[in-house]
Short mmCIF file of C-alpha atoms and ligand atoms in Angstrom, two decimals:
data_model
loop_
_atom_site.label_atom_id
_atom_site.label_comp_id
_atom_site.label_asym_id
_atom_site.label_seq_id
_atom_site.Cartn_x
_atom_site.Cartn_y
_atom_site.Cartn_z
CA UNK A 1 -9.12 -34.92 -212.23
CA UNK A 2 -8.35 -38.53 -213.97
CA UNK A 3 -8.33 -41.88 -212.00
CA UNK A 4 -7.26 -44.74 -214.32
CA UNK A 5 -7.86 -47.52 -211.86
CA UNK A 6 -10.02 -50.13 -212.98
CA UNK A 7 -10.42 -52.53 -210.12
CA UNK A 8 -10.99 -51.45 -206.49
CA UNK A 9 -8.41 -52.82 -204.22
CA UNK A 10 -9.76 -56.39 -203.39
CA UNK A 11 -13.49 -55.07 -202.54
CA UNK A 12 -16.03 -57.55 -203.97
CA UNK A 13 -17.34 -55.36 -206.85
CA UNK A 14 -20.09 -56.14 -209.61
CA UNK A 15 -19.22 -53.95 -212.51
CA UNK A 16 -22.21 -52.91 -215.01
CA UNK A 17 -20.34 -53.06 -218.18
CA UNK A 18 -22.09 -51.46 -221.58
CA UNK A 19 -20.88 -53.78 -224.73
CA UNK A 20 -21.40 -52.21 -228.27
CA UNK A 21 -24.71 -52.15 -229.90
CA UNK A 22 -23.33 -52.59 -233.51
CA UNK A 23 -20.10 -51.38 -233.96
CA UNK A 24 -17.40 -53.07 -232.27
CA UNK A 25 -15.30 -50.18 -231.90
CA UNK A 26 -17.50 -48.89 -229.53
CA UNK A 27 -16.23 -51.12 -226.63
CA UNK A 28 -14.08 -48.98 -223.89
CA UNK A 29 -10.60 -49.54 -223.21
CA UNK A 30 -12.14 -50.09 -219.40
CA UNK A 31 -14.69 -52.24 -220.39
CA UNK A 32 -12.17 -54.49 -221.85
CA UNK A 33 -9.86 -54.36 -218.57
CA UNK A 34 -12.35 -55.22 -216.51
CA UNK A 35 -13.82 -57.73 -218.67
CA UNK A 36 -10.33 -59.36 -218.52
CA UNK A 37 -9.84 -58.95 -214.92
CA UNK A 38 -12.94 -60.23 -213.51
CA UNK A 39 -13.56 -63.39 -211.86
CA UNK A 40 -16.79 -64.06 -213.70
CA UNK A 41 -19.14 -61.89 -216.25
CA UNK A 42 -22.88 -62.42 -215.93
CA UNK A 43 -24.48 -62.22 -219.62
CA UNK A 44 -27.59 -62.15 -221.04
CA UNK A 45 -26.73 -65.12 -223.82
CA UNK A 46 -23.58 -66.40 -223.02
CA UNK A 47 -22.91 -67.70 -226.68
CA UNK A 48 -23.52 -64.49 -227.94
CA UNK A 49 -21.17 -62.59 -225.20
CA UNK A 50 -18.55 -65.47 -226.14
CA UNK A 51 -18.27 -63.83 -229.90
CA UNK A 52 -17.33 -60.41 -228.36
CA UNK A 53 -15.01 -61.98 -225.69
CA UNK A 54 -13.20 -64.02 -228.49
CA UNK A 55 -13.29 -60.92 -230.21
CA UNK A 56 -11.03 -59.45 -227.54
CA UNK A 57 -9.31 -62.21 -226.87
CA UNK A 58 -10.95 -62.25 -223.19
CA UNK A 59 -10.62 -65.75 -221.49
CA UNK A 60 -12.99 -64.73 -218.36
CA UNK A 61 -15.60 -67.60 -217.44
CA UNK A 62 -19.37 -66.64 -218.38
CA UNK A 63 -22.77 -67.32 -216.18
CA UNK A 64 -25.98 -67.11 -217.88
CA UNK A 65 -28.06 -64.26 -216.17
CA UNK A 66 -31.40 -63.68 -218.36
CA UNK A 67 -35.07 -62.47 -217.99
CA UNK A 68 -35.85 -66.15 -217.03
CA UNK A 69 -33.92 -66.78 -214.34
CA UNK A 70 -32.31 -63.62 -212.94
CA UNK A 71 -34.54 -63.56 -209.71
CA UNK A 72 -33.30 -66.80 -208.87
CA UNK A 73 -29.62 -66.66 -210.14
CA UNK A 74 -28.92 -62.97 -208.55
CA UNK A 75 -29.00 -64.71 -205.27
CA UNK A 76 -26.29 -67.27 -206.28
CA UNK A 77 -24.00 -64.01 -207.55
CA UNK A 78 -24.47 -62.47 -204.40
CA UNK A 79 -23.23 -64.98 -202.80
CA UNK A 80 -20.18 -65.24 -205.06
CA UNK A 81 -19.40 -61.36 -204.42
CA UNK A 82 -19.88 -61.98 -200.67
CA UNK A 83 -17.15 -64.51 -201.04
CA UNK A 84 -14.85 -62.20 -202.81
CA UNK A 85 -15.35 -62.65 -206.19
CA UNK A 86 -15.14 -59.93 -208.50
CA UNK A 87 -18.52 -59.98 -211.44
CA UNK A 88 -19.12 -58.10 -214.28
CA UNK A 89 -22.70 -57.80 -216.12
CA UNK A 90 -23.12 -57.52 -219.34
CA UNK A 91 -26.33 -57.87 -221.82
CA UNK A 92 -26.36 -58.76 -225.31
CA UNK A 93 -25.88 -54.86 -226.42
CA UNK A 94 -25.70 -51.59 -225.10
CA UNK A 95 -25.97 -50.62 -221.38
CA UNK A 96 -27.27 -53.59 -219.21
CA UNK A 97 -30.85 -53.00 -217.10
CA UNK A 98 -31.50 -50.52 -220.15
CA UNK A 99 -34.47 -52.95 -221.32
CA UNK A 100 -32.15 -55.62 -220.42
CA UNK A 101 -31.86 -57.49 -217.41
CA UNK A 102 -29.80 -56.63 -214.00
CA UNK A 103 -32.29 -54.76 -212.03
CA UNK A 104 -32.87 -57.58 -209.66
CA UNK A 105 -29.11 -58.32 -209.45
CA UNK A 106 -28.27 -54.84 -208.55
CA UNK A 107 -30.78 -54.17 -205.99
CA UNK A 108 -29.60 -57.65 -204.50
CA UNK A 109 -25.99 -56.06 -204.20
CA UNK A 110 -27.25 -53.09 -202.94
CA UNK A 111 -29.18 -54.58 -200.22
CA UNK A 112 -26.46 -57.00 -199.10
CA UNK A 113 -23.82 -54.18 -199.09
CA UNK A 114 -21.99 -55.13 -202.14
CA UNK A 115 -20.42 -52.37 -204.03
CA UNK A 116 -21.86 -51.70 -207.52
CA UNK A 117 -19.73 -49.86 -210.56
CA UNK A 118 -20.82 -48.59 -213.37
CA UNK A 119 -19.32 -47.84 -216.54
CA UNK A 120 -20.18 -45.53 -219.10
CA UNK A 121 -20.92 -46.87 -222.59
CA UNK A 122 -23.02 -47.50 -225.82
CA UNK A 123 -26.64 -46.99 -225.14
CA UNK A 124 -29.34 -46.84 -227.92
CA UNK A 125 -31.61 -44.21 -226.45
CA UNK A 126 -28.93 -41.67 -225.49
CA UNK A 127 -26.93 -42.44 -229.07
CA UNK A 128 -30.53 -41.70 -230.84
CA UNK A 129 -31.15 -38.67 -228.82
CA UNK A 130 -27.63 -36.92 -229.47
CA UNK A 131 -28.25 -36.99 -233.23
CA UNK A 132 -31.77 -36.57 -233.93
CA UNK A 133 -32.46 -32.97 -233.76
CA UNK A 134 -34.94 -33.19 -231.25
CA UNK A 135 -35.18 -31.16 -227.80
CA UNK A 136 -32.86 -33.14 -225.48
CA UNK A 137 -33.19 -31.03 -222.59
CA UNK A 138 -35.57 -32.56 -220.95
CA UNK A 139 -36.65 -36.77 -222.83
CA UNK A 140 -38.24 -39.70 -220.99
CA UNK A 141 -37.23 -43.14 -222.00
CA UNK A 142 -40.38 -45.20 -222.53
CA UNK A 143 -38.91 -48.65 -223.14
CA UNK A 144 -40.66 -51.11 -225.59
CA UNK A 145 -43.95 -50.20 -226.65
CA UNK A 146 -46.56 -52.51 -225.83
CA UNK A 147 -47.03 -55.48 -227.95
CA UNK A 148 -50.86 -55.10 -228.50
CA UNK A 149 -52.36 -51.96 -230.32
CA UNK A 150 -54.85 -50.96 -227.38
CA UNK A 151 -51.79 -51.12 -224.84
CA UNK A 152 -49.83 -48.83 -227.16
CA UNK A 153 -52.81 -46.37 -228.07
CA UNK A 154 -53.24 -45.95 -223.95
CA UNK A 155 -49.19 -45.30 -223.95
CA UNK A 156 -49.64 -42.76 -226.68
CA UNK A 157 -52.55 -40.98 -224.78
CA UNK A 158 -50.39 -41.02 -221.47
CA UNK A 159 -47.76 -38.87 -223.41
CA UNK A 160 -49.81 -36.70 -225.98
CA UNK A 161 -49.64 -33.67 -223.78
CA UNK A 162 -46.01 -34.27 -222.36
CA UNK A 163 -43.88 -31.43 -223.35
CA UNK A 164 -40.30 -33.42 -222.95
CA UNK A 165 -39.08 -35.73 -225.75
CA UNK A 166 -40.61 -39.03 -225.55
CA UNK A 167 -38.52 -41.93 -226.86
CA UNK A 168 -39.55 -45.74 -227.77
CA UNK A 169 -38.01 -48.89 -228.45
CA UNK A 170 -39.28 -50.60 -230.86
CA UNK A 171 -39.12 -53.94 -233.40
CA UNK A 172 -39.19 -54.18 -236.88
CA UNK A 173 -42.15 -56.57 -236.86
CA UNK A 174 -44.38 -53.84 -235.24
CA UNK A 175 -42.80 -50.66 -236.64
CA UNK A 176 -45.82 -50.04 -238.97
CA UNK A 177 -48.68 -50.80 -236.58
CA UNK A 178 -47.19 -48.58 -234.32
CA UNK A 179 -46.55 -45.65 -236.34
CA UNK A 180 -50.25 -46.35 -237.45
CA UNK A 181 -51.43 -45.95 -233.53
CA UNK A 182 -49.29 -43.16 -233.00
CA UNK A 183 -50.82 -41.44 -235.89
CA UNK A 184 -54.60 -42.05 -234.69
CA UNK A 185 -53.42 -40.31 -231.43
CA UNK A 186 -50.95 -37.95 -231.83
CA UNK A 187 -52.36 -36.84 -235.37
CA UNK A 188 -50.04 -36.20 -238.75
CA UNK A 189 -48.48 -33.14 -237.68
CA UNK A 190 -46.40 -34.19 -234.49
CA UNK A 191 -42.74 -34.67 -235.18
CA UNK A 192 -41.13 -37.85 -235.18
CA UNK A 193 -37.60 -39.55 -235.87
CA UNK A 194 -36.72 -43.12 -236.50
CA UNK A 195 -33.08 -44.25 -236.19
CA UNK A 196 -32.43 -47.16 -237.41
CA UNK A 197 -29.27 -49.32 -237.38
CA UNK A 198 -27.45 -47.07 -234.88
CA UNK A 199 -23.48 -47.45 -235.04
CA UNK A 200 -24.05 -49.87 -237.91
CA UNK A 201 -23.48 -49.94 -241.80
CA UNK A 202 -27.13 -48.89 -242.83
CA UNK A 203 -27.52 -46.19 -240.27
CA UNK A 204 -30.48 -43.85 -240.84
CA UNK A 205 -32.32 -41.01 -238.96
CA UNK A 206 -35.72 -39.71 -240.84
CA UNK A 207 -37.42 -36.99 -238.74
CA UNK A 208 -40.91 -35.89 -240.45
CA UNK A 209 -43.91 -34.57 -239.21
CA UNK A 210 -45.80 -38.47 -238.15
CA UNK A 211 -48.18 -38.63 -241.42
CA UNK A 212 -45.14 -38.13 -243.59
CA UNK A 213 -43.18 -40.57 -241.90
CA UNK A 214 -46.05 -42.99 -241.58
CA UNK A 215 -46.29 -43.09 -245.64
CA UNK A 216 -42.29 -43.34 -246.03
CA UNK A 217 -41.79 -46.24 -244.04
CA UNK A 218 -44.76 -47.88 -245.62
CA UNK A 219 -43.61 -47.11 -249.01
CA UNK A 220 -40.34 -48.97 -248.53
CA UNK A 221 -39.64 -52.37 -246.81
CA UNK A 222 -36.01 -51.49 -246.14
CA UNK A 223 -37.16 -48.84 -243.54
CA UNK A 224 -39.01 -51.47 -241.48
CA UNK A 225 -35.49 -53.69 -241.22
CA UNK A 226 -33.10 -53.77 -238.34
CA UNK A 227 -33.23 -52.02 -235.10
CA UNK A 228 -34.77 -49.14 -234.39
CA UNK A 229 -35.61 -46.10 -231.85
CA UNK A 230 -38.52 -43.96 -232.26
CA UNK A 231 -38.16 -40.18 -230.51
CA UNK A 232 -41.35 -38.20 -230.48
CA UNK A 233 -41.13 -34.35 -230.07
CA UNK A 234 -43.23 -33.31 -227.03
CA UNK A 235 -46.20 -31.30 -227.16
CA UNK A 236 -46.25 -27.72 -228.27
CA UNK A 237 -48.97 -25.54 -227.24
CA UNK A 238 -51.31 -24.56 -230.21
CA UNK A 239 -50.81 -20.73 -228.91
CA UNK A 240 -47.11 -20.96 -229.50
CA UNK A 241 -47.49 -21.32 -233.18
CA UNK A 242 -50.90 -19.32 -233.84
CA UNK A 243 -50.03 -16.19 -231.66
CA UNK A 244 -52.20 -13.20 -233.62
CA UNK A 245 -49.84 -10.58 -235.08
CA UNK A 246 -51.23 -8.05 -232.64
CA UNK A 247 -49.94 -9.91 -229.94
CA UNK A 248 -46.58 -10.57 -230.98
CA UNK A 249 -46.11 -7.16 -231.84
CA UNK A 250 -47.26 -5.94 -228.40
CA UNK A 251 -44.77 -8.57 -226.53
CA UNK A 252 -41.78 -7.49 -229.39
CA UNK A 253 -42.29 -3.95 -228.37
CA UNK A 254 -42.76 -4.48 -224.38
CA UNK A 255 -39.32 -7.08 -224.32
CA UNK A 256 -37.56 -3.87 -225.74
CA UNK A 257 -37.70 -1.88 -222.66
CA UNK A 258 -38.32 -4.89 -219.74
CA UNK A 259 -37.05 -8.40 -219.09
CA UNK A 260 -38.86 -11.07 -221.06
CA UNK A 261 -40.46 -12.38 -218.13
CA UNK A 262 -42.50 -9.18 -217.28
CA UNK A 263 -43.00 -8.34 -220.77
CA UNK A 264 -44.89 -11.60 -221.06
CA UNK A 265 -46.67 -11.29 -217.91
CA UNK A 266 -47.80 -7.80 -219.18
CA UNK A 267 -48.94 -9.02 -222.75
CA UNK A 268 -50.45 -11.97 -221.15
CA UNK A 269 -52.40 -9.95 -218.71
CA UNK A 270 -53.25 -7.49 -221.92
CA UNK A 271 -54.69 -10.06 -224.22
CA UNK A 272 -55.85 -12.60 -221.08
CA UNK A 273 -53.70 -15.04 -222.15
CA UNK A 274 -51.08 -17.82 -220.35
CA UNK A 275 -48.00 -15.86 -219.79
CA UNK A 276 -45.75 -18.81 -219.65
CA UNK A 277 -46.97 -19.37 -223.36
CA UNK A 278 -46.23 -15.88 -224.38
CA UNK A 279 -42.72 -16.41 -222.87
CA UNK A 280 -42.07 -19.70 -224.44
CA UNK A 281 -43.17 -17.93 -227.73
CA UNK A 282 -40.67 -15.06 -226.68
CA UNK A 283 -37.51 -17.03 -225.99
CA UNK A 284 -37.90 -19.02 -229.15
CA UNK A 285 -38.77 -16.02 -231.68
CA UNK A 286 -37.18 -12.78 -230.15
CA UNK A 287 -33.36 -11.55 -229.88
N1 LIG B 301 -29.65 -52.39 -223.56
C1 LIG B 301 -29.69 -51.72 -224.65
C2 LIG B 301 -29.15 -50.02 -224.68
O1 LIG B 301 -28.60 -49.89 -223.97
O2 LIG B 301 -29.69 -49.76 -225.86
C3 LIG B 301 -31.01 -51.93 -225.42
C4 LIG B 301 -31.68 -53.24 -225.56
S1 LIG B 301 -33.11 -54.14 -226.10
C5 LIG B 301 -33.45 -55.67 -225.48
C6 LIG B 301 -32.75 -53.62 -227.85
C7 LIG B 301 -33.45 -52.71 -228.13
O3 LIG B 301 -32.94 -51.49 -228.42
C8 LIG B 301 -33.94 -52.93 -229.71
O4 LIG B 301 -35.24 -53.52 -229.91
C9 LIG B 301 -33.75 -51.42 -230.59
O5 LIG B 301 -34.94 -50.74 -230.15
C10 LIG B 301 -33.07 -50.86 -229.49
N2 LIG B 301 -31.54 -50.74 -230.12
C11 LIG B 301 -30.47 -51.47 -229.75
N3 LIG B 301 -29.00 -51.39 -230.81
C12 LIG B 301 -29.67 -50.62 -231.50
C13 LIG B 301 -29.20 -49.77 -232.60
N4 LIG B 301 -27.82 -49.89 -233.21
N5 LIG B 301 -29.94 -49.16 -233.32
C14 LIG B 301 -31.04 -48.69 -233.09
N6 LIG B 301 -31.96 -49.17 -232.03
C15 LIG B 301 -30.86 -50.19 -230.96
#
């Protein structure tokens, strides 16, 4: 069932409204309707948002809410909501709260019993993941990488054994240093995707083993420009890549007669290996 209603009847509401991350065509119809009909738009940078609003011919008043004043101004906005005004929260680009302001405001609204309604829309992490070719069944968004090398290396050590895809935001002036630190901790074979300038003219996806990706980015300064997302393939147990032929042959024979789980458990017992590793190998390699 669909419901085309934009504003709930007379209930003061904070709307979380994503805006495009490059291509203005990615604004949603509902975002335009909400931004046009609320009493006030809380924006990270009112001049930046002003340009977006004038492009869509939206006249709504704006109010500055950014990292430096959010704790203090969130209370002012909650009071306006409690007085009956409806407010939309936007950031400069993408989904508010995702490496952007809004967390304090949403928390305060929840505490005060104000209704909070999220609109789905553009977000660089999801956009990058969806086309990266990396496993998307489990992933974590790790936000911006730390600015200093020590912090970055600690972060890479923390995720080194994680099996999920890990996703980072990075800025152009740090990309080479970050890839260098990553190479030191995760090694040259880890598959990494650099997604740049999503939804824009020079959108680029490059997925390579880390050693090769570092050299590719180093050799071409264009690849160090613009907005970027780094996606790191999860850790793969070494045993998955290097199971002896005898083990895989046994597993294949057993799995013809038994469910894979059972076959993997038996083969693991015979060869004194981990059954989960054999089971995963079977899932990836056997029909
Ligand atoms: N709230 C935004 C979102 O929903 O993705 C993220 C805001 S954060 C301050 C900005 C960072 O997001 C950039 O430095 C970059 O890492 C990533 N980003 C935003 N737009 C992007 C784009 N068009 N292409 C690639 N990365 C982008």
